[in-house]
Amino acid sequence: MAGRFRWGIVGPGNIARKFGTGVLLSETSEVAVVGSRDLGRSETFCAEFGGRAVGSYDEVLGAEDVDGVYIATPHHLHAELTIAAAKAGKNVLCEKPCALRAEDAARAIEACQAAGVLFCEAYLYRTHPLTAQVMGVVHSGKLGVIRHIAAEFAFGAADDWQNVRTVLEYGGGGLMDVGVYPVSYAMMVFGGEPKRVSYLFEKSESGYDGWASGSMIFDGGRTVSFGCGIHVQMENRVRIYGTHGMLDVSRPWDCTEGFRVKSHGSDDWEEIEGIKADRFGNEVDVFVRSLDQGFVASMTPDDSLAVIRTLDRLRIYGGLDFPGDP
Ligand SMILES: NC(=O)c1ccc[n+]([C@@H]2O[C@H](COP(=O)([O-])OP(=O)(O)OC[C@H]3O[C@@H](n4cnc5c(N)ncnc54)[C@H](OP(=O)(O)O)[C@@H]3O)[C@@H](O)[C@H]2O)c1
């Protein structure tokens, strides 16, 4: 495209600040308009990252000088904001999870397709070159046939944490905040959707999953065990086990370290240096460079739908009900 891609940012909180840094480091983009429910917060954001501050999300969606919107609010607002952005003719990069339920994600993605705008769910690891490197080893056959994946993502906030991530009606708890990562990673490696799933946890007082153990089985007996949570720190690795060898990714989510590979029968790990890239700047550039083809190859709308259908199934298994579920 001619000129820099002009981003509108909705919900200038924690992750939007990192995104703003990424836009500044990107080769393709600039911050154009930033919307908060509080104009002062937009102004503070714009003082650091540029752009014009407005005091509502609607003003961002309606702005003529915005080519695409980055939706960085809590989970429960993602689907409806995506639909509103699509109706306003804006391309959409939406934070994960793209909705609380598959039916809402489907409506959001249909709205983007009807409007002819690009939709991508912002799983940073998917667009990062480190993940393509890992997938290169998986596809090389070096590990043999992949039979099992063990993965986790969890952090240890206090049990009485006062945060939007603990509000059940907003999709609070471990699965929707961080469990989405190991689930979507395993689905990327195995391809397709699992045949069966399980998800076990004890409900918090307000009904969310503070920490949990999940499993999935795919065609051919290929299995996944995963952990996630917001009240216990885990190691946060991905391990991929094949018939010939294993692969261990120490920082699969922020992609800041390389990974290692070992053949069965050998004690020696081969260290593989990871390709370095600013994760947010890279995500921004990948999104903009995908505009012409209409989808981001490493995280397509179909990928998003498959992941959220699986999240629905995991929630049903575990009894993780959000107010408003059908
Ligand atoms: N890709 C990643 O690596 C990554 C990492 C962290 C989070 N995320 C995702 O990004 C999203 C935002 O996470 P975050 O950590 O940036 O959240 P956050 O800082 O708590 O909230 C982001 C912004 O959302 C707006 N907001 C709208 N309704 C809100 C409500 N009821 N309560 C609180 N804030 C509300 C607020 O902006 P205003 O009040 O100014 O409008 C707030 O600053 C989440 O869905 C999360 O899953 C992704």
PDB file of C-alpha atoms and ligand atoms in Angstrom, residues 11-16 36-37 41 57 72-78 95-97 122 124 164-165 170 177 181 280, ligand 1:
ATOM      1  CA  GLY A  11      -8.530   0.191  24.720  1.00  0.00           C
ATOM      2  CA  PRO A  12      -5.084   1.708  25.415  1.00  0.00           C
ATOM      3  CA  GLY A  13      -4.118  -0.567  28.332  1.00  0.00           C
ATOM      4  CA  ASN A  14      -1.287  -2.934  29.082  1.00  0.00           C
ATOM      5  CA  ILE A  15      -1.012  -4.822  25.788  1.00  0.00           C
ATOM      6  CA  ALA A  16      -1.828  -1.778  23.643  1.00  0.00           C
ATOM      7  CA  SER A  36     -10.284   5.184  25.444  1.00  0.00           C
ATOM      8  CA  ARG A  37     -13.394   5.489  27.568  1.00  0.00           C
ATOM      9  CA  ARG A  41      -5.837   7.953  28.933  1.00  0.00           C
ATOM     10  CA  TYR A  57     -14.164   3.557  20.848  1.00  0.00           C
ATOM     11  CA  ALA A  72      -7.009  -4.427  22.843  1.00  0.00           C
ATOM     12  CA  THR A  73      -9.885  -4.429  25.317  1.00  0.00           C
ATOM     13  CA  PRO A  74     -10.732  -7.327  27.668  1.00  0.00           C
ATOM     14  CA  HIS A  75     -12.002 -10.495  25.965  1.00  0.00           C
ATOM     15  CA  HIS A  76     -15.763  -9.956  26.297  1.00  0.00           C
ATOM     16  CA  LEU A  77     -15.751  -6.903  24.023  1.00  0.00           C
ATOM     17  CA  HIS A  78     -13.736  -8.437  21.169  1.00  0.00           C
ATOM     18  CA  GLU A  95      -6.525  -9.618  20.596  1.00  0.00           C
ATOM     19  CA  LYS A  96      -7.059 -13.217  21.639  1.00  0.00           C
ATOM     20  CA  PRO A  97      -9.481 -14.749  22.327  1.00  0.00           C
ATOM     21  CA  ALA A 122      -3.438 -11.494  17.447  1.00  0.00           C
ATOM     22  CA  LEU A 124       1.901 -13.146  18.446  1.00  0.00           C
ATOM     23  CA  VAL A 164     -10.869  -8.068  34.823  1.00  0.00           C
ATOM     24  CA  ARG A 165      -9.377 -11.542  34.207  1.00  0.00           C
ATOM     25  CA  TYR A 170     -15.924 -11.298  30.938  1.00  0.00           C
ATOM     26  CA  ASP A 177      -6.561 -15.794  29.021  1.00  0.00           C
ATOM     27  CA  TYR A 181      -1.981 -20.576  23.755  1.00  0.00           C
ATOM     28  CA  PHE A 280       4.790  -6.679  17.980  1.00  0.00           C
TER      29      PHE A 280
HETATM   30  N1  LIG B   1      -1.053 -10.953  22.621  1.00  0.00           N
HETATM   31  C1  LIG B   1      -0.569 -10.907  23.841  1.00  0.00           C
HETATM   32  O1  LIG B   1       0.608 -11.192  24.081  1.00  0.00           O
HETATM   33  C2  LIG B   1      -1.460 -10.472  24.947  1.00  0.00           C
HETATM   34  C3  LIG B   1      -0.908 -10.185  26.182  1.00  0.00           C
HETATM   35  C4  LIG B   1      -1.732  -9.679  27.170  1.00  0.00           C
HETATM   36  C5  LIG B   1      -3.080  -9.539  26.899  1.00  0.00           C
HETATM   37  N2  LIG B   1      -3.600  -9.869  25.708  1.00  0.00           N
HETATM   38  C6  LIG B   1      -5.048  -9.724  25.438  1.00  0.00           C
HETATM   39  O2  LIG B   1      -5.295  -8.353  25.274  1.00  0.00           O
HETATM   40  C7  LIG B   1      -6.530  -8.005  25.876  1.00  0.00           C
HETATM   41  C8  LIG B   1      -6.297  -6.827  26.801  1.00  0.00           C
HETATM   42  O3  LIG B   1      -5.375  -7.199  27.806  1.00  0.00           O
HETATM   43  P1  LIG B   1      -4.664  -6.080  28.704  1.00  0.00           P
HETATM   44  O4  LIG B   1      -3.731  -6.793  29.602  1.00  0.00           O
HETATM   45  O5  LIG B   1      -4.124  -4.996  27.853  1.00  0.00           O
HETATM   46  O6  LIG B   1      -5.925  -5.567  29.538  1.00  0.00           O
HETATM   47  P2  LIG B   1      -6.146  -4.269  30.389  1.00  0.00           P
HETATM   48  O7  LIG B   1      -4.921  -3.417  30.398  1.00  0.00           O
HETATM   49  O8  LIG B   1      -6.718  -4.700  31.687  1.00  0.00           O
HETATM   50  O9  LIG B   1      -7.347  -3.567  29.590  1.00  0.00           O
HETATM   51  C9  LIG B   1      -7.155  -2.985  28.328  1.00  0.00           C
HETATM   52  C10 LIG B   1      -8.084  -1.803  28.181  1.00  0.00           C
HETATM   53  O10 LIG B   1      -9.420  -2.244  27.982  1.00  0.00           O
HETATM   54  C11 LIG B   1     -10.294  -1.165  28.289  1.00  0.00           C
HETATM   55  N3  LIG B   1     -11.506  -1.682  28.947  1.00  0.00           N
HETATM   56  C12 LIG B   1     -12.747  -1.720  28.403  1.00  0.00           C
HETATM   57  N4  LIG B   1     -13.620  -2.272  29.245  1.00  0.00           N
HETATM   58  C13 LIG B   1     -12.945  -2.601  30.349  1.00  0.00           C
HETATM   59  C14 LIG B   1     -13.320  -3.176  31.585  1.00  0.00           C
HETATM   60  N5  LIG B   1     -14.584  -3.559  31.841  1.00  0.00           N
HETATM   61  N6  LIG B   1     -12.366  -3.368  32.505  1.00  0.00           N
HETATM   62  C15 LIG B   1     -11.094  -3.012  32.275  1.00  0.00           C
HETATM   63  N7  LIG B   1     -10.668  -2.451  31.113  1.00  0.00           N
HETATM   64  C16 LIG B   1     -11.596  -2.240  30.169  1.00  0.00           C
HETATM   65  C17 LIG B   1      -9.485  -0.201  29.147  1.00  0.00           C
HETATM   66  O11 LIG B   1      -9.252   0.941  28.350  1.00  0.00           O
HETATM   67  P3  LIG B   1     -10.027   2.325  28.550  1.00  0.00           P
HETATM   68  O12 LIG B   1     -10.718   2.279  29.874  1.00  0.00           O
HETATM   69  O13 LIG B   1      -8.915   3.304  28.503  1.00  0.00           O
HETATM   70  O14 LIG B   1     -10.976   2.414  27.422  1.00  0.00           O
HETATM   71  C18 LIG B   1      -8.179  -0.919  29.390  1.00  0.00           C
HETATM   72  O15 LIG B   1      -7.075  -0.065  29.460  1.00  0.00           O
HETATM   73  C19 LIG B   1      -7.067  -9.258  26.566  1.00  0.00           C
HETATM   74  O16 LIG B   1      -8.113  -9.815  25.827  1.00  0.00           O
HETATM   75  C20 LIG B   1      -5.879 -10.215  26.584  1.00  0.00           C
HETATM   76  O17 LIG B   1      -6.260 -11.573  26.381  1.00  0.00           O
HETATM   77  C21 LIG B   1      -2.812 -10.319  24.738  1.00  0.00           C
END
